[in-house]
Each structure stands twice: as C-alpha cells, then as structure tokens.
Amino acid sequence: MTEHPELTEDIIPAFQQGDPQAFNSFFRLYYRPLCFFAAQLMGNMAEAEDIVKDSYVKLWNRHRDFDHPKSIKGFLYTTTRNACLNYLRHLKVKDHFQEEMRYLDDQQGDELVLQQMIRTELLQSIYQEIEKLPEKRQQVFRMVYFEGLKNEEIAEKMGISVFTVKEHKARALAQLRLRFSDQQLMILLTLGGSALLMKA
C-alpha cells in the first residue's frame, strides 16, 4: 500500500454532503504539494500558503459540484495556478515573472504547469521517504542538503565524529536510492533548501 494512495470514489458522497472528515482527507493529501507548487510560481511561501488556503475555501463552497477525486485534484491545482497568476499580474512584478505569466497563458504553459505538478508530487514522495529515516540519519541528511552545513559543522552540532556524519549521509542516500533514481533525487538535492517549503 502506498503512503498516500489516490482517494477512491467512495469518499465522494460524504464530500458532496459536506462531511468535514472527507474534506480534511483532501486537505491532508494535497495541501503541502499545492503550497510548493504555488511557491514555485510566486517565489514567496507565505503568499503561496494564503492562496492554497483560499483554493480550499473555494473547493468547500463548491463541494456539491464534484463527482470524482481526480476532478477535485484538478480543481485545486487549476484554481491555485490561476490565483497565482492573477496575484502576479496585480503586483506587476519583475520582467521574468511577466514573461512566465505570458508563457503560462498559452498552450505550452499548460504543459509547464503539468510538469511542475509532477515534480511537486515527486518531491512530496521523496520528502515522505526522508521522514521514514532513523532520527539521527534524517537529521544529518537535512543539515547537509537543506541547511548546507559541512560535515565538521554537523559533527560539532550533534556531538558525533565526522566519520559518523559521513556514514549517516551515505546510508540515508542508499535508503532513498531503493525507491528513487539518481535523476529523481537530483531534483531534490539541486533544490536544496527549497524542499523545506514542503514541510508542514
């Protein structure tokens, strides 16, 4: 069984009737990925979180309109994406954002958004796997790849040897490689601290 399987159609009747538990199931499943997705467009996590929360309010106001979990997921991503673009237009932000908005508005832009959705969900899966690591191994991994600390700095902070730090780092990567390819992991490692945006 996967960590967060796609919700089945069985949940839809309760969702349509306004059941808070059904709504919370969709909130828990998509909130963090949506925040990271919005932050990629916005460049600001706080604003991204506000937009995602507003998307969920809109979803709740239209809960009777959905007959399948996939349509709810599509609505959340589309609503979030449109809200991000509207926000950026309103601010008349820097040229590179304006170029991105024009790109996202055409047919190719839809493909870009799809690619960002896929990448966001991949990062979510990797982050969930990181959370399964033993506590110290996870701590070392975060310090190396999210905080950018050197082995010596980590050893001093944790009160362990540099050799132990290297061992934790190697074992963490080995465990992640059991589930993900080097190419997939590279997405996480190149983003570095950005992946922290997915943290609840």
GROMACS .gro file of C-alpha atoms in nm:
model
  200
    1MET     CA    1   0.000   0.000   0.000
    2THR     CA    2   0.138   0.343  -0.091
    3GLU     CA    3   0.190   0.615   0.167
    4HIS     CA    4  -0.087   0.837   0.033
    5PRO     CA    5  -0.292   0.650  -0.227
    6GLU     CA    6  -0.527   0.841  -0.452
    7LEU     CA    7  -0.861   0.872  -0.276
    8THR     CA    8  -1.129   0.640  -0.412
    9GLU     CA    9  -1.473   0.739  -0.535
   10ASP     CA   10  -1.623   0.602  -0.212
   11ILE     CA   11  -1.538   0.929  -0.037
   12ILE     CA   12  -1.734   1.146  -0.283
   13PRO     CA   13  -2.087   1.106  -0.136
   14ALA     CA   14  -1.963   1.219   0.205
   15PHE     CA   15  -1.768   1.504   0.044
   16GLN     CA   16  -2.074   1.619  -0.151
   17GLN     CA   17  -2.275   1.621   0.172
   18GLY     CA   18  -2.020   1.849   0.336
   19ASP     CA   19  -1.857   1.595   0.566
   20PRO     CA   20  -1.557   1.771   0.734
   21GLN     CA   21  -1.360   1.445   0.756
   22ALA     CA   22  -1.392   1.389   0.381
   23PHE     CA   23  -1.278   1.745   0.319
   24ASN     CA   24  -0.982   1.700   0.556
   25SER     CA   25  -0.875   1.392   0.362
   26PHE     CA   26  -0.824   1.608   0.053
   27PHE     CA   27  -0.663   1.881   0.260
   28ARG     CA   28  -0.404   1.644   0.409
   29LEU     CA   29  -0.329   1.484   0.072
   30TYR     CA   30  -0.277   1.795  -0.141
   31TYR     CA   31  -0.202   2.089   0.090
   32ARG     CA   32   0.177   2.059   0.106
   33PRO     CA   33   0.226   1.976  -0.265
   34LEU     CA   34  -0.002   2.267  -0.359
   35CYS     CA   35   0.196   2.506  -0.138
   36PHE     CA   36   0.522   2.402  -0.301
   37PHE     CA   37   0.360   2.425  -0.646
   38ALA     CA   38   0.234   2.779  -0.575
   39ALA     CA   39   0.566   2.883  -0.423
   40GLN     CA   40   0.745   2.787  -0.745
   41LEU     CA   41   0.527   3.037  -0.932
   42MET     CA   42   0.518   3.305  -0.663
   43GLY     CA   43   0.865   3.292  -0.515
   44ASN     CA   44   0.705   3.354  -0.175
   45MET     CA   45   0.593   3.073   0.056
   46ALA     CA   46   0.374   3.284   0.283
   47GLU     CA   47   0.173   3.419  -0.011
   48ALA     CA   48   0.160   3.070  -0.162
   49GLU     CA   49   0.007   2.928   0.157
   50ASP     CA   50  -0.259   3.200   0.160
   51ILE     CA   51  -0.351   3.124  -0.200
   52VAL     CA   52  -0.374   2.750  -0.136
   53LYS     CA   53  -0.594   2.803   0.169
   54ASP     CA   54  -0.821   3.022  -0.042
   55SER     CA   55  -0.838   2.746  -0.305
   56TYR     CA   56  -0.961   2.508  -0.037
   57VAL     CA   57  -1.226   2.761   0.068
   58LYS     CA   58  -1.345   2.773  -0.293
   59LEU     CA   59  -1.347   2.394  -0.303
   60TRP     CA   60  -1.556   2.376   0.011
   61ASN     CA   61  -1.804   2.629  -0.126
   62ARG     CA   62  -1.850   2.406  -0.433
   63HIS     CA   63  -1.834   2.065  -0.263
   64ARG     CA   64  -2.160   1.951  -0.423
   65ASP     CA   65  -2.018   2.001  -0.775
   66PHE     CA   66  -1.758   1.721  -0.772
   67ASP     CA   67  -1.820   1.356  -0.858
   68HIS     CA   68  -1.464   1.216  -0.863
   69PRO     CA   69  -1.143   1.263  -0.660
   70LYS     CA   70  -0.946   1.348  -0.975
   71SER     CA   71  -1.178   1.637  -1.053
   72ILE     CA   72  -1.113   1.775  -0.704
   73LYS     CA   73  -0.737   1.749  -0.754
   74GLY     CA   74  -0.765   1.920  -1.094
   75PHE     CA   75  -0.980   2.197  -0.947
   76LEU     CA   76  -0.730   2.264  -0.668
   77TYR     CA   77  -0.430   2.285  -0.900
   78THR     CA   78  -0.613   2.495  -1.161
   79THR     CA   79  -0.759   2.732  -0.902
   80THR     CA   80  -0.421   2.771  -0.731
   81ARG     CA   81  -0.240   2.830  -1.059
   82ASN     CA   82  -0.491   3.093  -1.174
   83ALA     CA   83  -0.482   3.271  -0.838
   84CYS     CA   84  -0.101   3.285  -0.852
   85LEU     CA   85  -0.107   3.439  -1.198
   86ASN     CA   86  -0.374   3.690  -1.101
   87TYR     CA   87  -0.170   3.789  -0.796
   88LEU     CA   88   0.142   3.838  -1.006
   89ARG     CA   89  -0.049   4.046  -1.262
   90HIS     CA   90  -0.189   4.263  -0.986
   91LEU     CA   91   0.157   4.334  -0.850
   92LYS     CA   92   0.304   4.395  -1.196
   93VAL     CA   93   0.614   4.215  -1.081
   94LYS     CA   94   0.957   4.178  -1.238
   95ASP     CA   95   1.001   4.113  -1.609
   96HIS     CA   96   1.091   3.748  -1.572
   97PHE     CA   97   0.766   3.681  -1.387
   98GLN     CA   98   0.574   3.869  -1.654
   99GLU     CA   99   0.738   3.654  -1.919
  100GLU     CA  100   0.643   3.344  -1.720
  101MET     CA  101   0.285   3.463  -1.698
  102ARG     CA  102   0.264   3.508  -2.075
  103TYR     CA  103   0.416   3.164  -2.120
  104LEU     CA  104   0.176   3.007  -1.873
  105ASP     CA  105  -0.119   3.166  -2.051
  106ASP     CA  106  -0.062   2.983  -2.380
  107GLN     CA  107  -0.097   2.613  -2.463
  108GLN     CA  108   0.266   2.539  -2.380
  109GLY     CA  109   0.207   2.693  -2.041
  110ASP     CA  110  -0.042   2.420  -1.955
  111GLU     CA  111   0.229   2.164  -2.027
  112LEU     CA  112   0.470   2.351  -1.800
  113VAL     CA  113   0.216   2.354  -1.519
  114LEU     CA  114   0.167   1.978  -1.564
  115GLN     CA  115   0.544   1.925  -1.540
  116GLN     CA  116   0.554   2.134  -1.222
  117MET     CA  117   0.268   1.928  -1.077
  118ILE     CA  118   0.459   1.606  -1.148
  119ARG     CA  119   0.777   1.745  -0.995
  120THR     CA  120   0.587   1.869  -0.691
  121GLU     CA  121   0.434   1.529  -0.626
  122LEU     CA  122   0.773   1.360  -0.674
  123LEU     CA  123   0.925   1.592  -0.414
  124GLN     CA  124   0.637   1.512  -0.180
  125SER     CA  125   0.707   1.139  -0.217
  126ILE     CA  126   1.080   1.187  -0.155
  127TYR     CA  127   1.013   1.404   0.148
  128GLN     CA  128   0.783   1.139   0.294
  129GLU     CA  129   1.061   0.883   0.248
  130ILE     CA  130   1.310   1.114   0.424
  131GLU     CA  131   1.071   1.128   0.721
  132LYS     CA  132   1.098   0.747   0.749
  133LEU     CA  133   1.475   0.761   0.805
  134PRO     CA  134   1.605   0.696   1.158
  135GLU     CA  135   1.609   1.019   1.358
  136LYS     CA  136   1.983   1.090   1.353
  137ARG     CA  137   2.022   0.985   0.990
  138GLN     CA  138   1.734   1.215   0.896
  139GLN     CA  139   1.887   1.497   1.099
  140VAL     CA  140   2.221   1.462   0.923
  141PHE     CA  141   2.053   1.448   0.581
  142ARG     CA  142   1.857   1.768   0.647
  143MET     CA  143   2.165   1.952   0.774
  144VAL     CA  144   2.368   1.852   0.469
  145TYR     CA  145   2.117   1.903   0.189
  146PHE     CA  146   1.866   2.151   0.332
  147GLU     CA  147   2.085   2.366   0.555
  148GLY     CA  148   2.408   2.333   0.357
  149LEU     CA  149   2.624   2.256   0.660
  150LYS     CA  150   2.966   2.095   0.630
  151ASN     CA  151   3.046   1.757   0.782
  152GLU     CA  152   3.260   1.918   1.052
  153GLU     CA  153   2.983   2.161   1.148
  154ILE     CA  154   2.730   1.880   1.173
  155ALA     CA  155   2.967   1.669   1.382
  156GLU     CA  156   3.014   1.957   1.625
  157LYS     CA  157   2.640   2.034   1.648
  158MET     CA  158   2.544   1.670   1.706
  159GLY     CA  159   2.841   1.572   1.920
  160ILE     CA  160   2.948   1.289   1.688
  161SER     CA  161   3.254   1.219   1.473
  162VAL     CA  162   3.294   1.334   1.114
  163PHE     CA  163   3.316   0.968   1.015
  164THR     CA  164   2.973   0.904   1.173
  165VAL     CA  165   2.829   1.202   0.986
  166LYS     CA  166   2.958   1.062   0.656
  167GLU     CA  167   2.818   0.720   0.742
  168HIS     CA  168   2.472   0.861   0.820
  169LYS     CA  169   2.477   1.060   0.495
  170ALA     CA  170   2.580   0.759   0.285
  171ARG     CA  171   2.321   0.531   0.444
  172ALA     CA  172   2.045   0.790   0.401
  173LEU     CA  173   2.122   0.821   0.029
  174ALA     CA  174   2.141   0.441  -0.005
  175GLN     CA  175   1.796   0.407   0.154
  176LEU     CA  176   1.646   0.672  -0.073
  177ARG     CA  177   1.802   0.505  -0.380
  178LEU     CA  178   1.600   0.193  -0.303
  179ARG     CA  179   1.289   0.387  -0.406
  180PHE     CA  180   1.410   0.670  -0.630
  181SER     CA  181   1.650   0.703  -0.921
  182ASP     CA  182   1.955   0.929  -0.904
  183GLN     CA  183   1.782   1.162  -1.150
  184GLN     CA  184   1.478   1.191  -0.924
  185LEU     CA  185   1.693   1.253  -0.617
  186MET     CA  186   1.891   1.517  -0.807
  187ILE     CA  187   1.571   1.724  -0.835
  188LEU     CA  188   1.553   1.733  -0.457
  189LEU     CA  189   1.923   1.789  -0.396
  190THR     CA  190   1.958   2.068  -0.652
  191LEU     CA  191   1.661   2.249  -0.499
  192GLY     CA  192   1.827   2.215  -0.159
  193GLY     CA  193   1.656   2.439   0.092
  194SER     CA  194   1.360   2.496  -0.139
  195ALA     CA  195   1.239   2.149  -0.047
  196LEU     CA  196   1.183   2.280   0.303
  197LEU     CA  197   0.882   2.461   0.162
  198MET     CA  198   0.705   2.127   0.164
  199LYS     CA  199   0.749   2.088   0.537
  200ALA     CA  200   0.428   2.130   0.730
   0.00000   0.00000   0.00000
